[in-house]
XYZ file of C-alpha atoms in Angstrom:
775
model
C -103.779 -178.134 188.897
C -105.481 -181.582 188.741
C -105.924 -183.847 185.631
C -109.562 -184.738 185.373
C -110.111 -188.323 184.321
C -113.729 -189.202 183.416
C -114.977 -192.773 183.394
C -114.796 -192.888 179.605
C -110.965 -192.693 180.070
C -111.093 -196.265 181.389
C -111.377 -197.896 178.012
C -110.241 -201.205 176.757
C -107.010 -201.752 174.847
C -107.626 -201.805 171.041
C -104.797 -203.136 168.937
C -105.880 -200.986 166.057
C -105.596 -197.747 167.977
C -102.735 -195.333 167.016
C -101.095 -195.228 170.496
C -101.288 -199.036 170.851
C -99.555 -199.368 167.490
C -97.044 -196.904 168.588
C -96.238 -199.036 171.592
C -96.146 -202.160 169.507
C -93.822 -200.898 166.755
C -91.346 -199.391 169.231
C -91.878 -195.737 168.655
C -93.093 -195.393 172.190
C -91.321 -196.472 175.417
C -91.207 -195.005 178.768
C -90.627 -192.316 179.618
C -93.329 -191.595 177.013
C -92.995 -187.850 177.108
C -91.771 -185.244 179.600
C -95.226 -184.347 180.581
C -97.413 -187.297 181.287
C -97.887 -191.006 181.400
C -99.807 -192.198 178.175
C -103.458 -192.742 178.637
C -105.791 -194.947 176.638
C -108.280 -192.053 176.857
C -106.529 -190.662 173.806
C -107.972 -193.421 171.642
C -111.695 -193.440 171.378
C -111.847 -197.328 171.574
C -114.507 -199.760 172.415
C -113.632 -203.547 172.561
C -110.797 -205.790 172.228
C -110.878 -208.315 169.225
C -108.875 -211.388 170.046
C -108.067 -214.112 167.628
C -107.100 -217.018 169.703
C -105.685 -220.008 167.919
C -107.347 -222.504 170.196
C -110.660 -222.818 172.104
C -111.051 -221.349 175.518
C -113.582 -221.694 178.246
C -117.084 -221.704 176.937
C -118.392 -219.125 179.535
C -115.525 -216.579 178.940
C -117.957 -214.258 177.532
C -120.461 -214.258 180.443
C -118.635 -211.518 182.396
C -120.299 -208.163 182.568
C -118.207 -205.159 181.525
C -116.607 -203.735 184.674
C -117.169 -200.124 183.523
C -120.832 -200.704 183.661
C -120.499 -202.101 187.249
C -118.140 -199.451 188.743
C -118.543 -196.279 186.792
C -120.226 -194.526 189.695
C -117.140 -195.378 191.962
C -114.599 -193.560 189.823
C -112.988 -190.608 191.307
C -109.632 -190.361 189.615
C -108.706 -186.780 189.921
C -105.060 -186.266 190.879
C -102.458 -183.654 190.366
C -99.973 -184.371 187.560
C -96.960 -186.585 188.229
C -93.658 -184.807 188.081
C -89.954 -185.402 188.553
C -89.074 -185.453 192.215
C -85.948 -183.710 193.360
C -85.324 -186.653 195.819
C -84.751 -188.842 192.696
C -81.999 -186.686 191.401
C -78.738 -188.590 191.072
C -80.510 -192.067 191.372
C -81.395 -194.440 188.635
C -85.079 -193.452 188.920
C -84.459 -189.769 188.058
C -86.458 -190.288 184.730
C -89.653 -191.588 186.497
C -92.443 -189.074 187.146
C -94.242 -189.555 190.472
C -97.183 -188.119 192.495
C -95.873 -185.629 194.944
C -98.367 -186.385 197.660
C -97.032 -189.948 198.088
C -95.406 -190.558 201.517
C -91.855 -191.899 201.096
C -90.799 -194.447 203.522
C -87.197 -195.187 202.553
C -85.663 -191.826 201.745
C -84.166 -191.423 198.303
C -83.926 -194.813 196.802
C -85.455 -197.213 196.135
C -89.089 -196.002 196.141
C -91.331 -197.264 198.807
C -94.447 -195.217 199.514
C -98.047 -195.072 200.422
C -100.650 -192.511 199.830
C -101.962 -190.294 202.718
C -104.943 -192.109 204.398
C -107.358 -189.255 203.854
C -106.721 -189.159 200.171
C -106.949 -193.029 199.820
C -110.247 -193.046 201.482
C -111.477 -189.954 199.616
C -110.993 -191.685 196.182
C -113.082 -194.731 197.341
C -113.282 -198.095 195.620
C -110.762 -197.581 192.820
C -107.497 -196.041 193.636
C -105.886 -193.749 190.935
C -102.761 -195.384 189.660
C -100.565 -192.367 190.618
C -101.792 -192.752 194.231
C -101.424 -196.594 194.346
C -98.765 -197.647 196.942
C -95.356 -198.598 195.576
C -92.976 -201.355 196.906
C -89.653 -201.378 194.822
C -86.533 -203.298 195.828
C -84.271 -201.476 193.390
C -84.226 -199.254 190.381
C -87.129 -199.139 187.890
C -86.178 -200.769 184.557
C -86.563 -198.615 181.538
C -88.724 -200.789 179.280
C -89.582 -200.667 175.590
C -93.038 -202.175 174.730
C -91.960 -203.219 171.226
C -88.757 -204.887 172.445
C -90.146 -206.506 175.514
C -90.543 -210.307 175.676
C -91.816 -212.768 178.328
C -90.065 -216.143 178.176
C -92.053 -219.245 179.113
C -89.718 -222.224 179.894
C -89.042 -225.214 182.132
C -91.621 -228.042 182.191
C -93.571 -227.011 179.121
C -93.733 -228.935 175.826
C -93.740 -225.680 173.577
C -91.276 -223.171 175.211
C -91.966 -219.630 173.832
C -90.751 -216.107 174.011
C -93.931 -213.907 173.831
C -93.917 -210.285 172.751
C -96.277 -207.817 174.279
C -98.282 -207.733 170.911
C -98.870 -211.513 171.231
C -99.959 -211.155 174.822
C -102.392 -208.580 173.702
C -103.678 -210.088 170.475
C -103.415 -213.771 170.954
C -105.002 -214.336 174.357
C -108.466 -213.304 175.525
C -108.172 -210.578 178.112
C -109.556 -210.676 181.643
C -110.250 -207.295 183.222
C -111.402 -206.888 186.836
C -110.763 -204.973 190.070
C -108.255 -206.473 192.546
C -107.143 -205.027 195.757
C -103.264 -205.249 196.469
C -102.085 -205.336 199.976
C -98.446 -205.335 201.031
C -97.770 -208.150 203.482
C -96.058 -205.473 205.641
C -98.970 -203.122 205.953
C -99.067 -201.617 209.473
C -95.469 -202.976 210.199
C -94.894 -199.609 211.978
C -97.044 -200.972 214.875
C -94.888 -204.035 215.179
C -91.829 -201.850 215.156
C -93.199 -200.049 218.177
C -93.282 -203.294 220.131
C -90.014 -204.539 218.881
C -87.884 -203.547 215.958
C -88.357 -205.949 212.847
C -86.008 -206.046 209.999
C -88.218 -203.748 207.988
C -89.090 -200.097 207.652
C -92.266 -198.535 208.862
C -95.243 -199.063 206.655
C -98.326 -197.268 207.897
C -102.016 -198.357 207.291
C -102.331 -197.464 203.632
C -100.084 -200.140 201.802
C -103.278 -201.151 200.078
C -104.848 -199.970 196.947
C -107.369 -201.175 194.302
C -107.093 -200.900 190.722
C -108.795 -202.383 187.578
C -106.198 -204.650 186.027
C -106.324 -206.156 182.479
C -104.233 -208.818 181.050
C -103.913 -212.383 179.691
C -104.803 -215.179 182.014
C -101.631 -216.956 183.227
C -103.640 -220.250 182.722
C -104.203 -219.598 179.085
C -100.494 -218.794 178.466
C -99.410 -222.089 180.222
C -101.944 -224.131 178.289
C -100.857 -222.604 174.969
C -97.237 -223.496 175.906
C -98.240 -227.055 176.847
C -97.591 -227.288 180.559
C -96.749 -230.934 181.466
C -98.940 -232.992 183.797
C -98.353 -233.183 187.473
C -96.988 -236.606 187.026
C -94.189 -235.077 184.889
C -93.104 -232.937 187.849
C -94.871 -229.615 186.902
C -95.805 -228.612 190.430
C -94.764 -224.906 190.667
C -94.681 -221.906 188.295
C -91.877 -219.432 189.016
C -91.726 -215.742 187.991
C -88.696 -213.637 187.379
C -88.607 -209.803 187.016
C -86.236 -207.653 185.182
C -85.198 -205.502 188.010
C -81.395 -206.078 188.558
C -81.085 -206.047 192.334
C -78.052 -205.978 194.637
C -77.859 -207.738 197.855
C -77.709 -211.287 199.230
C -78.718 -212.886 195.934
C -75.436 -211.860 194.321
C -74.629 -209.898 191.287
C -77.363 -209.870 188.728
C -80.094 -211.107 191.130
C -83.643 -210.251 190.051
C -86.818 -210.292 191.976
C -88.409 -213.839 191.741
C -91.073 -215.902 193.447
C -93.422 -218.668 192.726
C -96.989 -220.132 193.240
C -98.357 -223.607 193.122
C -99.468 -225.057 189.944
C -103.034 -225.566 191.196
C -103.298 -221.830 191.880
C -101.850 -220.939 188.495
C -104.121 -223.174 186.514
C -107.388 -222.676 188.581
C -109.797 -220.730 186.330
C -111.516 -219.465 189.627
C -108.374 -217.664 190.706
C -107.986 -215.031 187.849
C -104.176 -215.018 187.816
C -103.145 -212.818 185.060
C -100.136 -211.175 183.294
C -101.438 -207.600 183.463
C -100.432 -204.989 180.938
C -103.084 -202.234 181.802
C -104.071 -200.494 185.138
C -107.298 -198.379 185.319
C -107.533 -198.313 181.512
C -103.873 -197.166 180.764
C -100.594 -198.906 180.370
C -98.938 -199.856 183.512
C -96.902 -196.951 185.008
C -93.275 -197.566 185.400
C -93.377 -197.969 189.166
C -96.172 -200.659 188.707
C -94.341 -202.916 186.231
C -94.496 -201.411 182.714
C -94.992 -203.265 180.429
C -96.261 -206.301 182.147
C -96.608 -207.733 185.652
C -98.228 -210.615 187.429
C -101.427 -209.974 189.306
C -102.487 -212.755 191.821
C -105.968 -211.759 193.350
C -106.292 -212.612 196.969
C -102.599 -213.200 197.576
C -99.969 -211.135 199.327
C -98.568 -208.541 196.843
C -95.038 -210.011 197.268
C -95.931 -212.790 194.772
C -96.935 -210.333 192.091
C -93.715 -209.941 190.123
C -93.359 -206.603 188.357
C -91.522 -206.062 184.936
C -92.016 -209.795 184.172
C -89.237 -211.416 182.106
C -89.538 -215.110 182.682
C -92.040 -217.783 183.720
C -90.454 -221.106 184.493
C -92.504 -224.332 185.372
C -90.526 -226.408 187.955
C -90.908 -229.223 190.315
C -89.621 -227.256 193.268
C -90.697 -223.800 194.420
C -88.650 -220.847 193.552
C -85.113 -220.715 194.917
C -84.836 -216.966 194.410
C -83.264 -215.025 197.210
C -86.290 -212.835 197.571
C -88.673 -215.743 197.706
C -86.856 -217.487 200.565
C -85.311 -214.505 202.383
C -87.470 -211.463 201.943
C -91.107 -212.785 201.851
C -91.570 -215.034 204.757
C -93.798 -214.934 207.755
C -91.818 -216.343 210.755
C -93.064 -217.285 214.266
C -92.617 -214.706 217.026
C -89.840 -216.556 218.743
C -87.537 -216.373 215.711
C -84.991 -213.608 215.923
C -82.503 -212.482 213.282
C -79.861 -215.040 214.227
C -82.235 -217.946 214.287
C -83.796 -216.942 210.968
C -80.295 -216.960 209.331
C -80.082 -220.616 210.381
C -83.525 -221.868 209.692
C -85.724 -221.142 206.609
C -89.539 -221.027 206.878
C -92.165 -219.722 204.286
C -95.691 -219.197 205.233
C -98.314 -217.010 203.651
C -101.970 -216.634 204.401
C -104.824 -214.163 203.408
C -104.616 -210.783 205.248
C -107.592 -209.136 206.927
C -107.552 -205.520 207.674
C -110.013 -202.909 209.144
C -109.213 -199.340 209.471
C -110.693 -196.467 211.586
C -110.545 -193.018 210.176
C -112.267 -191.039 213.066
C -115.264 -188.653 213.608
C -118.672 -189.229 214.958
C -119.324 -191.307 211.965
C -116.573 -193.896 212.348
C -115.525 -195.338 208.923
C -112.760 -197.300 207.193
C -112.031 -200.237 204.920
C -111.938 -204.046 205.393
C -110.293 -206.708 203.336
C -109.854 -210.492 203.506
C -107.579 -212.240 201.087
C -108.201 -215.558 199.190
C -111.253 -214.296 197.401
C -113.340 -214.312 200.593
C -116.130 -211.808 201.062
C -116.062 -209.686 204.250
C -119.452 -210.300 205.990
C -119.286 -208.241 209.239
C -117.394 -205.476 210.825
C -117.747 -204.531 214.411
C -116.588 -201.491 216.468
C -116.086 -201.539 220.304
C -115.714 -198.609 222.584
C -115.065 -200.699 225.825
C -112.262 -203.059 225.053
C -114.331 -205.843 223.530
C -117.037 -206.083 226.205
C -119.824 -204.850 223.652
C -119.695 -204.417 219.919
C -121.406 -202.072 217.517
C -122.428 -203.658 214.120
C -121.311 -201.660 211.157
C -123.001 -201.018 207.860
C -121.080 -202.490 204.936
C -120.611 -201.122 201.390
C -119.573 -203.699 198.915
C -119.040 -201.852 195.507
C -117.560 -205.030 194.126
C -119.603 -207.595 192.300
C -118.332 -211.223 192.790
C -116.657 -213.022 189.944
C -118.535 -215.803 188.105
C -116.917 -218.113 190.443
C -118.066 -216.198 193.597
C -114.757 -214.618 194.454
C -114.316 -211.259 196.105
C -110.870 -209.802 195.230
C -111.360 -206.282 196.571
C -111.770 -204.393 199.814
C -115.102 -203.031 201.063
C -116.080 -199.979 203.162
C -117.764 -199.883 206.500
C -119.251 -197.146 208.754
C -121.147 -196.845 211.968
C -122.724 -193.848 213.791
C -121.434 -193.561 217.359
C -123.044 -191.360 220.096
C -120.950 -188.450 221.226
C -121.569 -189.233 224.720
C -120.228 -192.795 224.324
C -117.199 -191.366 222.652
C -116.593 -188.985 225.676
C -116.534 -191.922 227.940
C -114.246 -194.117 225.782
C -110.527 -194.325 225.933
C -110.153 -196.062 222.527
C -112.160 -197.237 219.413
C -111.235 -200.801 218.331
C -112.435 -202.524 215.064
C -112.450 -206.077 213.762
C -113.781 -207.733 210.591
C -115.024 -211.165 209.765
C -115.138 -213.085 206.490
C -117.508 -215.578 204.975
C -115.358 -218.469 206.539
C -115.675 -216.824 210.040
C -112.120 -215.758 210.006
C -111.588 -212.780 212.091
C -108.806 -210.469 213.420
C -107.042 -211.370 216.593
C -107.117 -208.940 219.438
C -103.367 -208.673 220.106
C -100.513 -207.859 217.807
C -98.270 -210.866 217.044
C -94.701 -209.717 216.534
C -92.497 -211.352 213.838
C -88.987 -210.695 212.644
C -90.013 -209.737 209.180
C -92.709 -207.303 210.305
C -95.423 -209.018 208.234
C -99.092 -209.949 208.419
C -100.087 -207.495 211.199
C -103.946 -207.742 211.218
C -104.846 -207.362 214.841
C -107.687 -205.107 215.967
C -107.044 -201.617 214.793
C -107.113 -199.294 217.732
C -107.584 -195.440 217.757
C -107.356 -193.628 221.047
C -109.882 -191.007 222.046
C -108.622 -187.714 223.802
C -110.875 -185.013 225.099
C -109.715 -181.430 224.582
C -110.899 -177.913 224.930
C -110.730 -176.162 221.619
C -111.975 -172.968 223.040
C -113.357 -171.747 226.325
C -116.636 -173.490 227.155
C -116.150 -176.112 224.420
C -115.354 -179.735 224.509
C -113.558 -181.519 221.575
C -112.491 -184.916 220.756
C -109.190 -185.933 218.946
C -108.550 -189.341 217.639
C -105.015 -190.686 217.605
C -103.924 -193.582 215.325
C -101.255 -196.096 216.533
C -98.415 -194.946 214.311
C -97.568 -192.581 211.317
C -95.958 -194.081 208.102
C -92.118 -194.003 207.686
C -90.281 -191.629 210.107
C -93.246 -189.261 210.475
C -93.840 -188.378 214.120
C -97.038 -189.149 215.997
C -99.160 -192.061 217.077
C -100.199 -193.321 220.487
C -97.853 -196.368 220.241
C -94.967 -194.083 219.699
C -95.953 -191.991 222.679
C -96.171 -195.049 224.837
C -92.736 -196.292 223.664
C -91.319 -192.792 224.646
C -93.052 -193.089 227.989
C -91.487 -196.454 228.573
C -88.056 -195.025 227.642
C -88.484 -192.117 229.955
C -89.536 -194.456 232.858
C -86.434 -196.586 232.230
C -84.254 -193.517 232.214
C -85.753 -192.368 235.482
C -85.174 -195.842 237.084
C -81.635 -195.847 235.896
C -81.061 -192.315 237.394
C -82.630 -193.424 240.638
C -80.313 -196.344 240.868
C -77.302 -194.361 239.781
C -76.951 -196.466 236.573
C -75.257 -194.586 233.736
C -76.993 -194.708 230.325
C -75.218 -197.293 227.988
C -73.002 -195.809 225.301
C -74.968 -195.439 221.942
C -71.864 -195.282 219.749
C -68.322 -196.539 219.785
C -65.489 -194.279 221.111
C -63.622 -195.147 217.904
C -62.710 -191.975 216.168
C -64.222 -189.821 219.031
C -61.248 -187.533 219.060
C -61.539 -186.655 215.395
C -63.975 -183.814 214.180
C -65.125 -183.063 210.754
C -67.030 -180.250 209.268
C -69.889 -180.655 206.702
C -67.690 -179.081 204.083
C -65.048 -181.916 204.692
C -67.714 -184.592 204.494
C -69.048 -183.274 201.183
C -65.558 -183.763 199.677
C -65.940 -187.626 200.187
C -68.804 -188.276 197.864
C -67.217 -190.829 195.380
C -66.473 -194.511 194.998
C -63.010 -193.874 196.019
C -64.070 -192.220 199.348
C -67.616 -192.389 200.496
C -68.466 -190.881 203.876
C -71.782 -190.360 205.326
C -73.335 -188.729 208.487
C -75.790 -190.495 210.721
C -76.866 -188.968 214.037
C -74.101 -186.635 214.174
C -71.304 -189.154 213.698
C -69.068 -189.441 210.494
C -68.670 -192.833 208.803
C -66.165 -193.742 206.103
C -68.119 -196.505 204.055
C -65.607 -196.806 201.213
C -64.566 -200.401 202.316
C -68.077 -201.568 202.749
C -69.251 -200.707 199.205
C -68.584 -204.047 197.673
C -70.319 -205.830 200.641
C -73.352 -203.631 201.216
C -76.491 -205.845 200.866
C -78.329 -202.978 199.182
C -75.493 -202.516 196.742
C -72.873 -199.774 196.394
C -75.202 -197.335 194.654
C -77.409 -197.128 197.737
C -74.375 -195.848 199.694
C -72.978 -193.645 196.808
C -76.172 -191.585 196.254
C -76.024 -190.628 199.927
C -72.261 -190.189 200.112
C -71.071 -186.767 201.371
C -74.491 -185.966 203.011
C -76.287 -186.391 206.258
C -78.421 -189.356 205.597
C -79.783 -189.960 209.113
C -83.426 -190.089 207.984
C -82.854 -192.550 205.189
C -80.594 -194.701 207.280
C -83.088 -194.981 210.090
C -85.972 -195.710 207.658
C -84.580 -198.849 206.129
C -82.047 -200.371 208.567
C -82.512 -202.846 211.406
C -80.791 -202.764 214.733
C -78.296 -205.294 213.342
C -77.356 -202.985 210.580
C -76.986 -200.055 212.898
C -74.601 -201.980 215.110
C -72.487 -202.918 211.914
C -72.205 -199.307 211.047
C -70.234 -198.589 214.170
C -67.169 -200.244 212.876
C -66.766 -197.692 210.136
C -67.096 -194.668 212.517
C -64.225 -192.146 212.058
C -65.263 -189.193 214.103
C -68.028 -186.684 214.789
C -69.607 -183.810 212.828
C -69.173 -180.214 213.941
C -70.258 -176.855 212.671
C -68.286 -173.905 211.782
C -69.215 -170.296 212.565
C -70.338 -169.702 209.013
C -72.698 -172.586 209.196
C -74.169 -171.195 212.255
C -73.675 -167.417 211.596
C -75.169 -166.307 214.966
C -73.445 -168.775 217.291
C -71.613 -166.904 219.952
C -67.846 -166.652 220.036
C -67.170 -168.301 216.652
C -64.989 -171.343 216.031
C -66.161 -174.961 216.472
C -69.362 -175.582 218.374
C -67.777 -178.432 220.186
C -64.854 -176.341 221.446
C -67.626 -174.061 222.974
C -69.294 -177.132 224.551
C -66.125 -178.444 226.006
C -65.981 -175.481 228.367
C -69.304 -176.490 230.045
C -69.755 -178.699 233.081
C -69.929 -182.429 232.302
C -73.580 -183.484 231.856
C -74.981 -179.806 231.335
C -75.371 -180.283 227.528
C -78.730 -181.666 226.251
C -80.057 -182.080 222.712
C -83.840 -182.567 222.393
C -85.375 -183.159 218.981
C -89.054 -183.262 218.035
C -91.223 -183.302 214.838
C -91.734 -179.518 215.035
C -88.568 -178.258 216.828
C -85.081 -178.809 217.934
C -83.704 -177.416 221.191
C -80.122 -177.777 222.462
C -79.167 -176.528 225.988
C -75.507 -175.501 225.860
C -75.154 -174.324 229.502
C -75.324 -171.142 231.401
C -78.817 -170.331 230.193
C -77.786 -170.644 226.576
C -80.013 -172.521 224.236
C -80.090 -173.220 220.435
C -83.459 -173.080 219.092
C -83.453 -174.826 215.680
C -79.866 -173.805 215.266
C -80.364 -170.273 216.416
C -78.724 -169.027 219.807
C -80.932 -167.679 222.401
C -80.287 -166.606 226.106
C -83.064 -167.687 228.430
C -83.745 -166.578 231.952
C -87.484 -167.566 232.099
C -88.401 -171.100 230.746
C -92.126 -172.028 230.382
C -92.775 -175.656 229.965
C -96.285 -177.325 229.253
C -96.398 -181.279 229.143
C -99.209 -183.750 228.857
C -98.781 -187.461 229.555
C -95.522 -188.891 228.282
C -94.646 -185.502 226.967
C -92.842 -185.009 230.298
C -89.918 -186.860 228.868
C -88.187 -184.005 227.071
C -89.028 -181.557 229.816
C -87.460 -183.958 232.328
C -84.255 -183.956 230.239
C -84.166 -180.124 230.092
C -84.838 -179.680 233.809
C -82.207 -182.218 234.798
C -79.606 -180.533 232.525
C -80.342 -176.989 233.879
C -80.202 -178.186 237.491
C -76.955 -179.994 236.840
C -75.532 -176.761 235.699
C -75.818 -175.220 239.198
C -74.852 -172.474 240.076
C -73.819 -171.187 236.711
C -77.447 -171.254 235.275
C -79.739 -168.807 236.763
C -82.717 -169.912 234.526
C -86.135 -170.015 236.242
C -88.130 -172.973 235.134
C -92.004 -173.262 235.274
C -93.745 -176.517 234.488
C -97.381 -177.189 233.910
C -97.956 -180.907 233.667
C -101.373 -182.348 232.574
C -102.771 -185.852 232.898
C -106.001 -187.853 233.251
C -105.666 -188.643 236.972
C -103.022 -188.021 239.679
C -102.181 -191.693 239.351
C -100.985 -191.029 235.800
C -98.412 -188.432 236.625
C -94.994 -189.712 235.620
C -91.858 -188.956 237.575
C -93.822 -187.046 240.208
C -91.438 -188.045 242.931
C -88.506 -186.712 241.038
C -90.239 -183.457 240.086
C -91.646 -182.806 243.558
C -88.144 -183.479 245.063
C -86.445 -181.023 242.701
C -89.148 -178.376 243.160
C -88.675 -178.608 246.908
C -84.803 -178.693 246.668
C -84.498 -175.909 244.034
C -87.663 -173.959 244.954
C -86.211 -170.720 243.582
C -85.358 -172.281 240.254
C -88.298 -174.810 239.516
C -92.009 -174.394 239.947
C -94.342 -177.402 239.187
C -98.115 -177.276 238.726
C -100.297 -180.310 237.972
C -103.499 -180.405 236.018
C -105.749 -183.626 235.976
C -109.015 -184.414 234.460
C -110.295 -186.008 237.550
C -108.999 -186.817 240.959
C -109.369 -190.456 241.875
C -108.476 -190.158 245.563
C -110.092 -186.888 246.770
C -109.873 -187.982 250.419
C -106.050 -187.604 250.117
C -106.424 -183.949 249.158
C -105.433 -182.374 245.908
C -103.938 -178.934 245.866
C -103.704 -178.435 241.954
C -105.906 -177.752 239.144
C -108.808 -180.045 237.807
C -110.040 -179.964 234.328
C -108.288 -178.763 231.259
C -105.183 -176.618 230.566
C -106.547 -173.137 230.268
C -105.347 -169.607 229.560
C -105.922 -168.767 233.184
C -103.842 -171.625 234.443
C -100.952 -170.791 231.981
C -100.986 -167.124 232.895
C -100.920 -168.043 236.700
C -98.204 -170.609 236.495
C -95.811 -169.786 233.669
C -94.179 -166.373 232.778
C -95.295 -163.958 230.087
C -93.222 -164.063 226.944
C -90.379 -161.753 226.158
C -86.734 -161.359 225.109
C -85.502 -163.622 227.682
C -88.255 -166.277 227.770
C -88.729 -169.502 226.001
C -91.672 -171.829 225.952
C -91.438 -175.721 225.359
C -94.446 -177.956 224.869
C -94.920 -181.599 224.490
C -98.106 -183.706 224.715
C -101.240 -184.939 222.845
C -101.753 -183.114 219.558
C -105.277 -181.888 220.634
C -103.945 -180.490 223.841
C -101.158 -178.560 222.071
C -103.246 -177.399 219.157
C -106.388 -176.375 221.071
C -105.218 -175.536 224.606
C -101.472 -174.697 224.778
C -100.375 -173.242 221.521
C -103.133 -170.403 221.136
C -102.821 -169.504 224.814
C -99.072 -169.276 224.864
C -99.261 -167.034 221.788
C -101.528 -164.735 223.638
C -98.924 -164.567 226.115
C -96.378 -163.265 223.594
C -94.632 -166.462 222.817
C -93.918 -166.924 218.969
C -93.493 -170.139 217.062
C -90.736 -168.596 214.976
C -88.341 -167.666 217.902
C -89.536 -168.345 221.376
C -91.982 -171.278 221.374
C -90.888 -175.017 220.452
C -93.258 -178.030 220.266
C -91.623 -181.323 220.312
């Protein structure tokens, strides 16, 4: 059930309203109620009456009411926020959140972005519950009436301002501002080379209407000293107590230059409202800094202190967390050298379809003036139509994103391998063609590329599927992820040909010890904290005091398998450090796998198999373990297989290659017949063909291989396989019918799986629930 929010809900904050008085006199503080966040729509209010004690800019009253400008762009219907079970046991258990947000860092702290389709559907103004969230720790529980913001340092009249004073004593500024995380699209950088950060997707960007007091007015009221007196920087400190490199009691802090803080054209504000309501807890209630046109890492939430200084902030997060480093700087060099560089970010995004559309943004208040799309790698460009809902400020600044669209001919799309887009701003800044990797994984604003794949939804039809580079967090999918798997498969094949063994992935320390999940659960306290990551058991008790993320980050996962959370937020360096705490491996008892044959420990069963015959292949939709002699575990359920049907497309051959290799190594114990249909664009794109053909010839009674290509590049050499799409006829001819002893595995482009493979295998009596697995 969705809560409908009409434009009239975006009202101004009226000090005389009952709810505002409730906040001011301390009877209301988050959580405001067990049901919902307070909204100013409960108030029937019209205008804010300010009583400043000093004159302000003469033209402050020239600005048009933003509600009159943007009322046609408000689509704020969202489902009610609720307590999330993933927050149970964390310091954020009291915070209500929108269930559709995509979590990027597991349980805690919350870092999330909205689904791209929902973000685009809501258009210019993003509903506050869907606004992306970047938190470094727990959300402070704030009380409006008790909250103060200290102004100190190089000011003649230091002050400690209450929220009532910020609302009553300073004229309010209210305008829409787009916030962009500097790590937006970091997932693409992590595909090239792992950065120190987790995988942000393309929607760490949102636009809200913010209302607050101008920072400039507050500093003038407090008597900021002249530049000659050393007042060159304005530092901000939050209330969020954070663990890590900053030491005990560290809060999030950063700074901006005096010129930026005092420039009336820059609209820097101390915001206490978002989209007509008090700030939600995740967005800084009761007050935060909003700096239009700047990376969001400068916009401190839960603001407690403003300190005017000569030097820029020396806060740990200012120097160590928010810095853009040259591509040659790795983790070791970054530890020795400090650099801090920020610049406006430009983004363009493709959603897909015959009308290609997306958003574009340029920081620094600059207007996006042109967006272009190419279907041929930049040889030619299509000019897009721009939609600028935003009206410039009285100083000509553009603080928000715009939207673009272009109609593309279907025939042009059929011949395209990818769609790429770039934006330009009024200063003729544009996006670079290539991704520039950096250690922190920030400022990725290269051309956004979407691959185009042709498919056959039904017989006689031609379809198109568009694939983005990555998916947010640890979600599977994306053409960059596919290419990375392809590179890994090729490297593995090269190593096999050379007879080079794969390097060990974990230490042999503790390898002889085995623990059940029941035993792991007993170690979930500060006295003994065990975790499971990728099947290995680690005793992290001794590391609690040294963990950069604080002891609580480990303790909330103690006694559990936290593989997903660990992978989401840890760098390769951290993963290497974990190895020192390995104490053994995880095993399962019979009652944990009730249908597993023979009972006892799974590893005891596996120990009886020939070396190299065991394989474990995991995918987004399925998990297959080959345990030898034709025995498989399908999502944990045992199945004896005599006929194995495999369908692969492109780099999807990688898991099939692993399975084939394991079964063939298990000769002569395994009598499984394997049938592979492998699809590619051309015969030149077939991966590992030499190995597959050699195996098919050597084990002709065990392995049958059939190729399908879209087109033959060298017909003069002869082609004895299929040309076109994977069809029902091809599958029926080259893979066995489903049955009690049959299993089907599939891996390839989503369009191929969805429209060509899955429906036809299901016609052949393969069932997703028991005998058909998609990687």
